[in-house]
Coordinates of C-alpha atoms in Angstrom, one line a residue:
Chain A
X1 CA 42.8 15.3 -14.9
X2 CA 41.1 17.3 -12.5
X3 CA 43.5 20.2 -12.5
X4 CA 43.6 20.3 -16.5
X5 CA 40.2 20.4 -16.5
X6 CA 40.3 23.5 -14.0
X7 CA 42.7 25.4 -16.0
X8 CA 40.4 25.3 -18.9
X9 CA 37.6 27.0 -16.9
X10 CA 40.1 29.7 -16.0
X11 CA 40.5 30.1 -19.9
X12 CA 36.8 32.0 -20.4
X13 CA 38.0 34.0 -17.5
X14 CA 41.1 35.2 -19.1
X15 CA 39.8 36.1 -22.2
X16 CA 36.8 38.2 -20.6
X17 CA 39.8 40.1 -18.5
X18 CA 41.5 40.9 -21.7
X19 CA 38.7 42.0 -23.3
X20 CA 37.8 44.4 -20.9
X21 CA 41.5 45.7 -20.5
X22 CA 41.5 46.2 -24.0
X23 CA 38.1 47.6 -24.9
X24 CA 39.1 50.2 -21.9
X25 CA 42.6 51.0 -23.4
X26 CA 41.2 51.1 -26.6
X27 CA 38.2 53.3 -25.4
X28 CA 35.9 51.5 -27.4
X29 CA 33.1 52.3 -24.8
X30 CA 32.4 56.1 -24.4
X31 CA 33.3 57.5 -21.3
X32 CA 36.8 56.2 -19.9
X33 CA 36.3 57.9 -16.2
X34 CA 33.1 55.2 -15.8
X35 CA 34.7 52.0 -17.5
X36 CA 38.3 51.4 -16.2
X37 CA 40.4 49.1 -17.2
X38 CA 41.1 45.8 -15.6
X39 CA 44.7 46.9 -14.8
X40 CA 44.0 49.9 -12.9
X41 CA 41.3 47.8 -11.0
X42 CA 44.1 45.5 -9.9
X43 CA 46.3 48.5 -8.9
X44 CA 43.4 50.2 -6.5
X45 CA 43.1 46.5 -4.8
X46 CA 46.9 46.7 -4.3
X47 CA 46.8 50.3 -2.9
X48 CA 43.4 49.7 -0.9
X49 CA 45.4 46.4 0.9
X50 CA 48.6 48.8 1.3
X51 CA 46.8 51.3 3.1
X52 CA 44.6 48.9 5.1
X53 CA 41.4 50.2 4.1
X54 CA 40.3 46.9 2.3
X55 CA 41.6 44.8 5.2
X56 CA 40.0 46.7 7.9
X57 CA 36.4 46.9 5.9
X58 CA 36.7 43.5 4.8
X59 CA 37.4 42.1 8.2
X60 CA 34.3 44.1 9.5
X61 CA 32.3 42.4 7.0
X62 CA 33.5 38.9 7.3
X63 CA 33.2 39.1 11.2
X64 CA 29.3 39.7 10.7
X65 CA 28.8 37.4 8.5
X66 CA 30.6 34.6 10.1
X67 CA 28.8 35.4 13.4
X68 CA 25.3 35.5 11.6
X69 CA 25.9 33.0 9.8
X70 CA 27.1 30.2 12.5
X71 CA 24.7 31.4 14.9
X72 CA 21.9 31.3 12.7
X73 CA 22.7 28.1 11.0
X74 CA 23.3 26.3 14.0
X75 CA 19.8 27.8 15.7
X76 CA 18.1 27.0 11.9
X77 CA 19.5 23.1 12.6
X78 CA 18.8 22.4 16.0
X79 CA 15.1 24.0 15.6
X80 CA 15.0 21.8 12.1
X81 CA 16.0 18.4 13.8
X82 CA 13.1 19.1 16.4
X83 CA 10.8 19.9 13.9
X84 CA 11.8 17.5 11.3
X85 CA 11.8 14.7 14.4
X86 CA 9.1 15.5 16.3
X87 CA 5.8 16.4 14.4
X88 CA 4.0 17.9 17.3
X89 CA 6.6 20.7 17.4
X90 CA 6.5 20.6 13.9
X91 CA 2.6 21.3 13.9
X92 CA 3.5 24.2 16.4
X93 CA 5.9 26.2 14.8
X94 CA 5.5 25.5 11.1
X95 CA 2.4 27.6 11.1
X96 CA 4.5 30.6 12.4
X97 CA 7.5 30.2 10.5
X98 CA 5.7 30.0 7.1
X99 CA 4.6 33.7 7.9
X100 CA 8.0 34.8 8.9
X101 CA 10.3 32.9 6.3
X102 CA 8.4 35.0 3.4
X103 CA 10.1 38.1 4.3
X104 CA 13.0 39.1 2.8
X105 CA 16.0 39.3 4.9
X106 CA 16.4 43.2 3.9
X107 CA 12.8 43.9 5.1
X108 CA 13.7 43.1 8.6
X109 CA 16.2 46.1 8.5
X110 CA 13.9 49.1 9.5
X111 CA 12.2 47.1 12.5
X112 CA 15.7 46.3 13.9
X113 CA 17.2 49.5 13.3
X114 CA 14.3 50.3 15.8
X115 CA 15.0 47.7 18.4
X116 CA 18.9 47.4 17.9
X117 CA 20.0 50.9 16.5
X118 CA 22.9 51.1 14.4
X119 CA 25.2 48.8 16.0
X120 CA 26.9 45.3 15.0
X121 CA 23.7 43.5 16.6
X122 CA 22.1 44.7 13.6
X123 CA 24.0 43.4 10.7
X124 CA 24.2 40.0 12.4
X125 CA 20.5 39.8 13.2
X126 CA 19.8 39.9 9.5
X127 CA 22.1 37.4 9.2
X128 CA 21.3 35.2 11.2
X129 CA 17.6 35.4 9.8
X130 CA 18.4 34.9 6.5
X131 CA 20.1 31.9 7.4
X132 CA 18.0 30.6 10.0
X133 CA 14.9 29.9 7.9
X134 CA 16.8 28.2 4.8
X135 CA 18.7 25.7 7.1
X136 CA 15.8 25.2 9.1
X137 CA 13.8 24.0 6.4
X138 CA 16.5 22.3 4.2
X139 CA 16.8 20.2 7.3
X140 CA 13.3 19.3 8.3
X141 CA 12.9 18.4 4.8
X142 CA 16.4 16.6 4.8
X143 CA 15.0 14.5 7.7
X144 CA 11.5 13.9 6.8
X145 CA 12.6 12.5 3.5
X146 CA 14.3 9.7 4.8
X147 CA 12.8 6.1 3.6
X148 CA 11.0 5.3 6.8
X149 CA 11.8 1.5 6.1
X150 CA 15.7 2.5 7.2
X151 CA 14.0 3.9 10.5
X152 CA 11.6 0.7 10.9
X153 CA 15.0 -1.6 10.4
X154 CA 17.1 0.4 12.8
X155 CA 14.2 0.1 15.5
X156 CA 14.3 -3.9 15.0
X157 CA 18.1 -3.8 15.2
X158 CA 17.8 -2.2 18.9
X159 CA 18.3 1.1 18.2
X160 CA 16.6 3.8 20.5
X161 CA 15.4 7.1 19.2
X162 CA 18.0 9.1 19.9
X163 CA 20.5 6.6 18.3
X164 CA 18.0 6.7 14.8
X165 CA 18.4 10.5 15.0
X166 CA 22.4 10.7 15.7
X167 CA 23.3 7.7 12.8
X168 CA 20.5 7.6 10.6
X169 CA 18.5 11.0 10.4
X170 CA 21.1 13.3 10.5
X171 CA 23.5 11.6 8.6
X172 CA 21.0 11.2 5.9
X173 CA 19.9 14.7 5.8
X174 CA 23.7 16.2 5.5
X175 CA 23.0 16.6 2.1
X176 CA 19.9 18.9 2.5
X177 CA 21.8 20.2 5.3
X178 CA 24.6 21.2 3.1
X179 CA 22.2 22.4 0.0
X180 CA 20.8 25.5 2.8
X181 CA 24.2 26.1 4.1
X182 CA 25.2 26.6 0.4
X183 CA 22.7 29.0 -0.7
X184 CA 22.7 30.6 2.8
X185 CA 26.7 31.0 2.7
X186 CA 26.3 32.9 -0.5
X187 CA 23.3 35.1 0.4
X188 CA 24.8 36.1 3.6
X189 CA 26.9 38.0 1.7
X190 CA 24.6 40.0 -0.4
X191 CA 22.7 40.6 2.7
X192 CA 25.2 41.8 4.3
X193 CA 26.9 44.3 1.4
X194 CA 23.3 45.7 1.1
X195 CA 22.9 46.4 4.7
X196 CA 26.0 48.1 5.3
X197 CA 25.2 50.2 2.1
X198 CA 21.6 51.1 3.7
X199 CA 22.2 51.5 7.4
X200 CA 26.0 50.5 8.7
X201 CA 29.0 53.1 8.4
X202 CA 31.5 50.1 7.9
X203 CA 32.3 47.4 6.2
X204 CA 32.6 46.4 2.3
X205 CA 29.1 47.7 1.8
X206 CA 30.0 51.0 3.2
X207 CA 33.1 51.2 1.5
X208 CA 31.4 50.5 -1.8
X209 CA 28.3 53.6 -1.0
X210 CA 31.6 55.9 -0.4
X211 CA 33.3 54.9 -3.6
X212 CA 29.9 55.9 -5.2
X213 CA 29.6 58.9 -3.8
X214 CA 33.2 59.7 -4.8
X215 CA 32.3 58.3 -8.6
X216 CA 35.5 56.2 -7.5
X217 CA 34.0 53.4 -10.1
X218 CA 37.6 51.4 -9.7
X219 CA 37.1 51.2 -6.0
X220 CA 33.5 50.0 -6.7
X221 CA 34.9 47.4 -9.0
X222 CA 37.4 45.9 -6.1
X223 CA 34.4 46.0 -3.6
X224 CA 32.3 44.0 -6.2
X225 CA 35.0 41.4 -7.1
X226 CA 35.6 41.1 -3.6
X227 CA 32.3 40.2 -2.8
X228 CA 32.0 38.0 -5.7
X229 CA 35.1 35.9 -4.4
X230 CA 33.7 35.9 -1.3
X231 CA 30.4 34.6 -2.4
X232 CA 32.0 31.9 -4.2
X233 CA 34.4 30.7 -1.7
X234 CA 31.7 30.3 0.6
X235 CA 29.7 28.2 -1.8
X236 CA 32.5 26.3 -3.0
X237 CA 33.9 25.3 1.0
X238 CA 30.2 24.0 1.5
X239 CA 30.3 22.0 -1.5
X240 CA 33.7 20.5 -0.7
X241 CA 32.2 19.5 2.7
X242 CA 29.1 18.1 1.3
X243 CA 31.4 15.9 -1.0
X244 CA 33.7 15.1 1.8
X245 CA 31.0 13.9 4.0
X246 CA 28.6 12.4 1.8
X247 CA 30.7 11.8 -1.2
X248 CA 31.7 8.2 -0.9
X249 CA 27.8 7.2 -0.3
X250 CA 26.0 8.6 -3.0
Chain B
X1 CA 15.3 -20.2 19.1
X2 CA 11.6 -19.8 20.4
X3 CA 8.3 -21.0 19.4
X4 CA 6.2 -18.4 18.5
X5 CA 2.4 -18.1 19.3
X6 CA -0.2 -16.3 17.8
X7 CA -3.1 -15.7 19.4
X8 CA -6.1 -14.1 18.1
X9 CA -4.4 -11.1 16.4
X10 CA -6.5 -8.6 14.9
X11 CA -6.2 -4.8 13.6
X12 CA -7.4 -3.0 10.6
X13 CA -6.3 -5.5 8.3
X14 CA -5.7 -8.9 10.3
X15 CA -8.9 -10.6 11.4
X16 CA -8.5 -12.9 14.4
X17 CA -5.5 -14.5 13.3
X18 CA -4.3 -17.5 15.5
X19 CA -1.0 -19.7 14.4
X20 CA 1.7 -21.5 16.3
X21 CA 5.0 -21.7 14.6
X22 CA 7.3 -24.3 16.3
X23 CA 11.2 -23.8 17.1
X24 CA 13.3 -23.3 14.6
X25 CA 10.5 -23.7 11.6
X26 CA 10.4 -22.1 8.7
X27 CA 6.9 -20.9 8.3
X28 CA 5.7 -19.3 4.7
X29 CA 3.2 -16.4 4.5
X30 CA 1.4 -16.8 1.0
X31 CA -0.9 -14.6 0.1
X32 CA -2.0 -11.7 -2.9
X33 CA -1.3 -8.2 -2.2
X34 CA -3.6 -6.8 0.4
X35 CA -4.0 -10.2 2.2
X36 CA -2.1 -9.0 5.7
X37 CA 1.1 -10.8 5.0
X38 CA 3.4 -7.7 5.7
X39 CA 1.1 -6.2 8.4
X40 CA 1.7 -9.3 10.3
X41 CA 5.4 -9.2 10.3
X42 CA 4.5 -5.8 11.4
X43 CA 2.8 -6.9 14.1
X44 CA 5.1 -9.4 15.4
X45 CA 8.3 -7.3 15.3
X46 CA 6.3 -4.6 17.2
X47 CA 6.0 -1.9 14.7
X48 CA 2.3 -1.6 14.4
X49 CA -0.8 -2.0 17.3
X50 CA -2.5 -5.0 17.8
X51 CA -5.5 -6.7 19.5
X52 CA -4.6 -10.4 20.9
X53 CA -1.6 -11.9 22.2
X54 CA 2.2 -12.9 20.5
X55 CA 4.1 -15.7 22.6
X56 CA 7.7 -16.7 22.5
X57 CA 8.1 -20.0 24.1
X58 CA 4.7 -19.1 25.9
X59 CA 5.8 -15.5 27.4
X60 CA 4.3 -13.1 26.3
X61 CA 5.8 -9.9 24.0
X62 CA 3.2 -7.6 24.0
X63 CA 4.4 -5.1 26.5
X64 CA 8.5 -5.2 24.6
X65 CA 9.0 -2.5 22.5
X66 CA 10.7 -3.0 19.1
X67 CA 13.8 -2.5 19.7
X68 CA 14.0 -5.1 22.5
X69 CA 11.8 -7.4 21.0
X70 CA 14.9 -9.1 19.8
X71 CA 13.9 -9.6 16.1
X72 CA 15.8 -9.9 12.7
X73 CA 13.6 -8.4 9.8
X74 CA 14.5 -8.6 6.3
X75 CA 12.1 -6.0 4.6
X76 CA 11.2 -6.1 0.6
X77 CA 13.3 -3.2 -0.4
X78 CA 16.3 -4.6 2.0
X79 CA 16.6 -0.6 3.2
X80 CA 20.8 -0.9 3.8
X81 CA 21.7 2.0 5.2
X82 CA 23.2 3.9 2.2
X83 CA 25.7 6.0 4.2
X84 CA 27.3 3.1 6.0
X85 CA 29.6 0.4 4.3
X86 CA 28.8 -3.5 4.3
X87 CA 30.9 -3.8 7.5
X88 CA 29.0 -0.8 9.1
X89 CA 25.5 -2.1 7.8
X90 CA 25.9 -5.5 9.3
X91 CA 27.4 -4.1 12.8
X92 CA 25.0 -1.9 13.1
X93 CA 22.5 -4.1 15.3
X94 CA 25.7 -5.0 18.0
X95 CA 26.5 -1.6 18.3
X96 CA 23.3 -0.8 19.3
X97 CA 23.6 -3.6 22.2
X98 CA 26.7 -2.1 23.1
X99 CA 28.5 -5.0 22.4
X100 CA 32.4 -5.1 23.0
X101 CA 34.7 -4.6 20.2
X102 CA 36.1 -7.6 19.9
X103 CA 33.0 -9.5 19.7
X104 CA 31.7 -7.1 17.3
X105 CA 34.7 -7.8 15.1
X106 CA 34.0 -11.4 15.5
X107 CA 30.7 -11.4 14.9
X108 CA 31.1 -9.2 11.5
X109 CA 34.2 -11.5 10.3
X110 CA 31.5 -14.7 10.8
X111 CA 28.7 -13.1 9.2
X112 CA 31.1 -12.3 6.4
X113 CA 31.7 -15.9 5.9
X114 CA 28.5 -16.7 6.5
X115 CA 27.0 -15.2 3.7
X116 CA 30.1 -15.8 1.8
X117 CA 30.6 -12.1 1.2
X118 CA 34.6 -11.3 2.8
X119 CA 35.4 -8.8 0.0
X120 CA 32.6 -6.8 0.6
X121 CA 33.4 -5.4 3.7
X122 CA 34.0 -1.3 2.7
X123 CA 31.9 -1.3 -0.1
X124 CA 28.9 1.0 0.1
X125 CA 25.0 -0.1 -0.9
X126 CA 25.1 2.0 -3.4
X127 CA 28.1 -0.3 -5.6
X128 CA 26.6 -3.6 -4.5
X129 CA 24.7 -5.8 -7.1
X130 CA 21.6 -7.1 -6.0
X131 CA 22.6 -10.3 -4.9
X132 CA 25.1 -9.3 -3.1
X133 CA 22.3 -6.4 -1.0
X134 CA 20.6 -9.3 -0.1
X135 CA 23.2 -11.2 1.8
X136 CA 24.3 -8.2 3.6
X137 CA 20.6 -7.2 4.3
X138 CA 20.4 -10.9 5.5
X139 CA 23.9 -10.9 7.2
X140 CA 22.4 -7.3 9.4
X141 CA 19.6 -9.2 10.2
X142 CA 21.6 -12.2 11.5
X143 CA 24.4 -10.4 13.2
X144 CA 22.4 -9.7 16.5
X145 CA 21.8 -13.6 16.9
X146 CA 17.6 -12.5 16.7
X147 CA 15.5 -15.0 18.3
X148 CA 13.2 -14.5 15.4
X149 CA 13.5 -13.6 11.8
X150 CA 11.2 -12.1 9.3
X151 CA 11.5 -11.7 5.9
X152 CA 9.0 -9.5 3.6
X153 CA 9.1 -10.9 0.1
X154 CA 12.8 -9.9 0.4
X155 CA 13.3 -12.0 -3.6
X156 CA 11.3 -10.1 -5.3
X157 CA 13.4 -7.7 -6.8
X158 CA 16.0 -10.5 -8.0
X159 CA 16.5 -12.2 -11.4
X160 CA 15.6 -15.6 -11.7
X161 CA 18.9 -17.1 -11.4
X162 CA 19.9 -14.9 -8.8
X163 CA 16.5 -15.9 -7.1
X164 CA 17.4 -19.4 -7.1
X165 CA 20.8 -19.2 -5.9
X166 CA 20.1 -16.8 -2.8
X167 CA 16.8 -19.1 -2.0
X168 CA 18.6 -21.8 -1.5
X169 CA 21.6 -20.3 0.3
X170 CA 18.9 -19.0 2.5
X171 CA 17.2 -22.5 3.2
X172 CA 20.3 -23.9 4.2
X173 CA 21.4 -20.6 6.4
X174 CA 18.6 -21.3 7.9
X175 CA 19.1 -24.5 8.7
X176 CA 22.5 -24.1 10.2
X177 CA 21.3 -21.2 12.3
X178 CA 17.9 -23.1 13.1
X179 CA 16.4 -19.7 13.6
X180 CA 12.6 -19.4 14.0
X181 CA 11.5 -18.0 10.4
X182 CA 8.5 -15.8 9.3
X183 CA 8.8 -15.6 5.5
X184 CA 5.6 -13.3 3.6
X185 CA 5.7 -13.9 -0.4
X186 CA 2.9 -13.7 -2.8
X187 CA 5.1 -16.4 -4.9
X188 CA 3.7 -19.9 -4.6
X189 CA 6.8 -21.6 -6.2
X190 CA 8.7 -19.7 -3.6
X191 CA 6.9 -20.5 -0.8
X192 CA 6.1 -24.3 -1.6
X193 CA 10.1 -24.4 -2.2
X194 CA 11.0 -23.3 0.8
X195 CA 8.8 -23.2 3.7
X196 CA 8.3 -26.1 6.2
X197 CA 4.8 -25.2 6.6
X198 CA 2.8 -22.6 4.3
X199 CA 0.1 -20.3 5.8
X200 CA -2.4 -18.9 3.0
X201 CA -4.0 -15.6 3.5
X202 CA -6.7 -13.7 2.2
X203 CA -8.5 -10.9 3.4
X204 CA -6.6 -10.9 6.6
X205 CA -7.3 -14.3 7.4
X206 CA -5.4 -17.3 7.3
X207 CA -7.4 -19.9 4.5
X208 CA -5.3 -23.0 5.2
X209 CA -1.9 -23.8 6.9
X210 CA -0.1 -27.1 5.8
X211 CA 2.9 -28.6 5.0
X212 CA 4.0 -27.4 1.1
X213 CA 2.9 -30.8 -0.7
X214 CA -0.3 -30.9 1.1
X215 CA -1.3 -27.4 0.7
X216 CA -0.4 -28.0 -3.3
X217 CA -2.4 -31.4 -3.8
X218 CA -5.4 -30.9 -1.2
X219 CA -6.4 -26.8 -1.1
X220 CA -9.0 -26.7 1.1
X221 CA -11.0 -23.3 -0.4
X222 CA -11.3 -22.4 -4.0
X223 CA -9.2 -19.2 -3.3
X224 CA -5.9 -21.4 -2.0
X225 CA -6.6 -23.8 -4.8
X226 CA -6.6 -20.6 -7.4
X227 CA -4.0 -19.3 -6.3
X228 CA -2.0 -22.3 -6.0
X229 CA -2.0 -22.9 -9.6
X230 CA -5.3 -25.0 -9.6
X231 CA -7.4 -23.4 -12.2
X232 CA -9.4 -26.5 -12.8
X233 CA -12.8 -25.4 -10.5
X234 CA -15.7 -28.2 -10.7
X235 CA -19.0 -27.7 -8.9
X236 CA -20.8 -30.7 -8.6
X237 CA -23.5 -33.0 -7.1
X238 CA -22.8 -36.6 -5.6
X239 CA -25.0 -38.6 -7.2
X240 CA -23.9 -42.2 -6.1
X241 CA -21.9 -43.5 -3.1
X242 CA -19.7 -46.2 -3.4
X243 CA -17.1 -48.6 -1.2
X244 CA -14.2 -46.3 -1.9
X245 CA -15.5 -44.2 -4.5
X246 CA -18.3 -41.8 -5.8
X247 CA -20.3 -40.5 -8.6
X248 CA -20.1 -36.9 -9.3
X249 CA -22.3 -34.9 -11.8
X250 CA -20.5 -31.9 -13.2
X251 CA -22.9 -28.8 -13.5
X252 CA -20.5 -25.9 -13.8
X253 CA -22.2 -22.3 -15.1
X254 CA -22.4 -22.8 -19.2
X255 CA -21.6 -26.3 -19.4
X256 CA -24.3 -27.8 -22.2
X257 CA -24.8 -31.0 -20.4
X258 CA -23.9 -32.5 -17.5
X259 CA -21.0 -34.2 -17.1
X260 CA -20.3 -37.8 -14.9
X261 CA -17.0 -38.6 -13.6
X262 CA -16.1 -40.9 -10.9
X263 CA -14.3 -39.2 -7.8
X264 CA -12.5 -40.8 -4.8
X265 CA -14.4 -40.7 -1.9
X266 CA -14.0 -38.5 1.2
X267 CA -15.6 -38.3 4.5
X268 CA -17.7 -35.3 3.7
X269 CA -19.2 -36.2 0.4
X270 CA -22.6 -37.7 1.0
X271 CA -25.2 -38.7 -1.5
X272 CA -26.9 -35.5 -2.7
X273 CA -24.6 -32.9 -1.3
X274 CA -22.9 -30.6 -3.6
X275 CA -19.2 -29.9 -3.7
X276 CA -16.4 -28.2 -5.3
X277 CA -13.7 -30.3 -6.4
X278 CA -10.1 -28.7 -8.0
X279 CA -8.1 -30.8 -10.2
X280 CA -4.5 -29.7 -11.0
X281 CA -3.8 -28.9 -14.7
X282 CA -0.7 -31.3 -14.0
X283 CA -2.7 -34.2 -13.2
X284 CA -4.8 -33.9 -16.8
X285 CA -3.1 -35.6 -19.8
X286 CA -4.6 -35.5 -23.2
X287 CA -5.7 -38.4 -25.6
X288 CA -5.9 -38.2 -29.6
X289 CA -10.0 -38.4 -30.3
X290 CA -9.7 -41.6 -32.2
X291 CA -6.9 -43.2 -29.1
X292 CA -8.6 -45.6 -27.2
X293 CA -8.3 -44.3 -23.6
X294 CA -7.8 -46.2 -20.4
X295 CA -11.0 -47.2 -19.0
X296 CA -9.7 -46.5 -15.4
X297 CA -9.5 -42.8 -16.4
X298 CA -12.7 -40.5 -16.7
X299 CA -12.5 -39.0 -19.7
X300 CA -14.2 -35.8 -21.2
X301 CA -14.6 -34.8 -25.2
X302 CA -13.1 -31.7 -25.6
X303 CA -11.4 -28.8 -28.0
X304 CA -8.1 -27.6 -27.6
X305 CA -9.0 -23.8 -27.6
X306 CA -5.4 -22.3 -26.7
X307 CA -2.3 -23.4 -26.0
X308 CA 0.7 -21.4 -24.4
X309 CA 4.8 -22.7 -23.7
X310 CA 6.2 -22.0 -20.7
X311 CA 9.4 -23.9 -20.6
X312 CA 9.3 -27.2 -20.9
X313 CA 5.5 -27.2 -20.1
X314 CA 2.8 -26.7 -22.4
X315 CA -0.3 -25.2 -21.2
X316 CA -3.9 -26.2 -23.0
X317 CA -6.9 -24.9 -22.4
X318 CA -9.6 -27.3 -23.7
X319 CA -13.3 -26.3 -24.3
X320 CA -15.8 -29.4 -22.9
X321 CA -18.9 -27.6 -24.4
X322 CA -19.1 -24.8 -22.2
X323 CA -16.5 -25.4 -19.3
X324 CA -12.9 -24.6 -20.1
X325 CA -10.8 -27.5 -18.5
X326 CA -6.4 -26.4 -18.0
X327 CA -4.0 -29.3 -18.9
X328 CA -0.2 -29.0 -18.1
X329 CA 1.4 -31.2 -20.4
X330 CA 5.5 -31.8 -20.9
X331 CA 5.6 -30.2 -24.2
X332 CA 7.7 -32.9 -25.9
X333 CA 4.4 -35.2 -24.9
X334 CA 2.3 -32.5 -26.3
X335 CA 1.4 -33.9 -29.9
X336 CA -1.7 -31.6 -30.6
X337 CA -3.3 -28.6 -32.5
X338 CA -5.3 -25.9 -31.8
X339 CA -9.0 -26.7 -32.4
X340 CA -8.1 -30.6 -32.4
X341 CA -10.9 -32.4 -30.9
X342 CA -9.4 -34.3 -27.6
X343 CA -9.8 -36.1 -24.6
X344 CA -9.3 -35.1 -21.4
X345 CA -8.4 -37.5 -19.1
X346 CA -7.7 -37.8 -15.4
X347 CA -7.8 -40.2 -12.7
X348 CA -10.7 -40.8 -10.1
X349 CA -8.0 -39.4 -7.5
X350 CA -7.4 -36.2 -9.4
X351 CA -10.0 -34.4 -8.2
X352 CA -9.9 -32.7 -4.7
X353 CA -13.0 -31.5 -2.8
X354 CA -12.6 -28.0 -1.6
X355 CA -13.9 -28.6 1.7
X356 CA -13.4 -24.8 3.1
X357 CA -11.8 -23.5 5.9
X358 CA -13.2 -25.9 8.6
X359 CA -12.1 -29.0 7.2
X360 CA -8.4 -28.0 8.8
X361 CA -9.8 -30.5 11.8
X362 CA -7.4 -32.8 12.8
X363 CA -9.4 -35.7 12.5
X364 CA -11.4 -35.2 9.4
X365 CA -7.9 -34.0 7.4
X366 CA -6.0 -37.7 8.9
X367 CA -9.3 -39.4 7.0
X368 CA -8.7 -37.5 4.1
X369 CA -5.0 -38.4 3.9
X370 CA -5.4 -42.4 4.7
X371 CA -8.2 -42.6 2.0
X372 CA -5.7 -43.8 -0.5
X373 CA -6.9 -47.5 -1.1
X374 CA -9.5 -46.9 -3.7
X375 CA -10.8 -49.1 -6.4
X376 CA -11.3 -47.9 -9.9
X377 CA -14.9 -49.0 -11.2
X378 CA -15.6 -48.4 -14.5
X379 CA -18.7 -46.0 -15.3
X380 CA -20.6 -45.7 -19.0
X381 CA -17.7 -43.4 -20.0
X382 CA -19.9 -42.7 -22.7
X383 CA -22.7 -40.6 -20.3
X384 CA -19.3 -38.2 -20.5
X385 CA -19.6 -37.5 -24.0
X386 CA -21.0 -33.9 -24.9

């Protein structure tokens, strides 16, 4: 049944691609040069993959995203646990983070460029910042919204503070933590592309910019499709993980 | 299981509460919302700060932190861990105490059998009915074999049928395990049917602490009387004292003409003294206006102004010339119409003096209880006619 449902959801995508192909082939939209048919994009995807340009740039971007995202999420998670669990730490750091959180990730670009120069650290730091705050705030919220009665009962059943954290608070905060991770996994890809377009000469974003300057719309579309697929895959991965870990009891 | 003693317990709600609960006793704390019942449970469990002292078998536990107090606590909303299945919920306390795997498994089986829920082991709380949740929560509280069991209005979310069933089961489990228990409720039926003794709390103080029957038939304060449904409150002056009986003149506010009634004599009675009397609606009978009433009964003429049916019982409100009395009569015996004139009849031993908290002194209470022999003398009943 699930498979049939999934197949049904693909039908609109096929129709969309078909209309795209026909519109381009029949030149329904003026300016064929700026609107290549889908098959031409697929062909270009194959070329870029075969000659190694796309995999090399993709791997660069992927590595940056993974390092920045993983380190940022872990840091956000740990800080979130501390802030959610200890009110004094929350009171100390909350005002500072409240000031830093609203700054858009790309807003950090100029200052990071001056601090780290054009190096691998630059995009990784941006992804780190972009992942840190949402995971932090979702973890804090997740821990703080756990029903106080559960903590009360756990205490009367002999649980120590640490045990309450590991057996009650963290498992119950997972839903919120995964919401943070899911949102930021997609956001990390959006931010890395922007950073690469603006400041870094390698990666999918840089490829995108080069294609734009060469007026290669087909390559631009290839890059956008890769970006779209990656955002979607990362988000889906966390939805799957969330369901796997919390689906039984929610 | 230990005997519990609370000595002068005070905090922001409780005011100097002292009580002793015997080993294996089921003490019910009864009172309205905000009376301090849950606060008292939180104090015993160690969840909140307090002044005074708590002793288990004579040994102070004031310095023992909550996770080592060895109390089982069942909360009003049960607070089952939603992310753990039934087995993990029940064994949570045992795991926290680092008991060995075999012991944990054996205890789990024992609990599942005791609660009669052998098939629920792998279910999650979201898939359980109200009654099942209740059993799991009780099993979880009992599994680590706590010294004391605390229950905070655990039946409040159940339908009446399930509630009766679970109450019966709980009572038998409590007897079987012999665990000293404090049970909080605001439902007097639940309290009176369940408790070995019942403490009525009001505004952070114990109003009265008695065995259920004694509490129900001999409330000592107006608050307790009203809370237990003894709605008829009479303000009266003792105008005459006989060997076993007194004559009291009722002069409630709004009453057009004073009414004289005969009342069983209690030690606190003195001629000329003003007293508060309460009469349980169940102890009132109604007679037709033209019926010759039993001369041994007090009778007051009145008019039925309201009637409601509650299962097998009809509850009537009778206006006796400014004062309203309430009667609860078996539905099959209720043969009256609204606005019909009737005789409100009650025996001289039906009114009970609300002699206040001081009346708790053992000697006085014993005297009160021993005053059972009474001869009923007929007074001039027509004096009671409005």
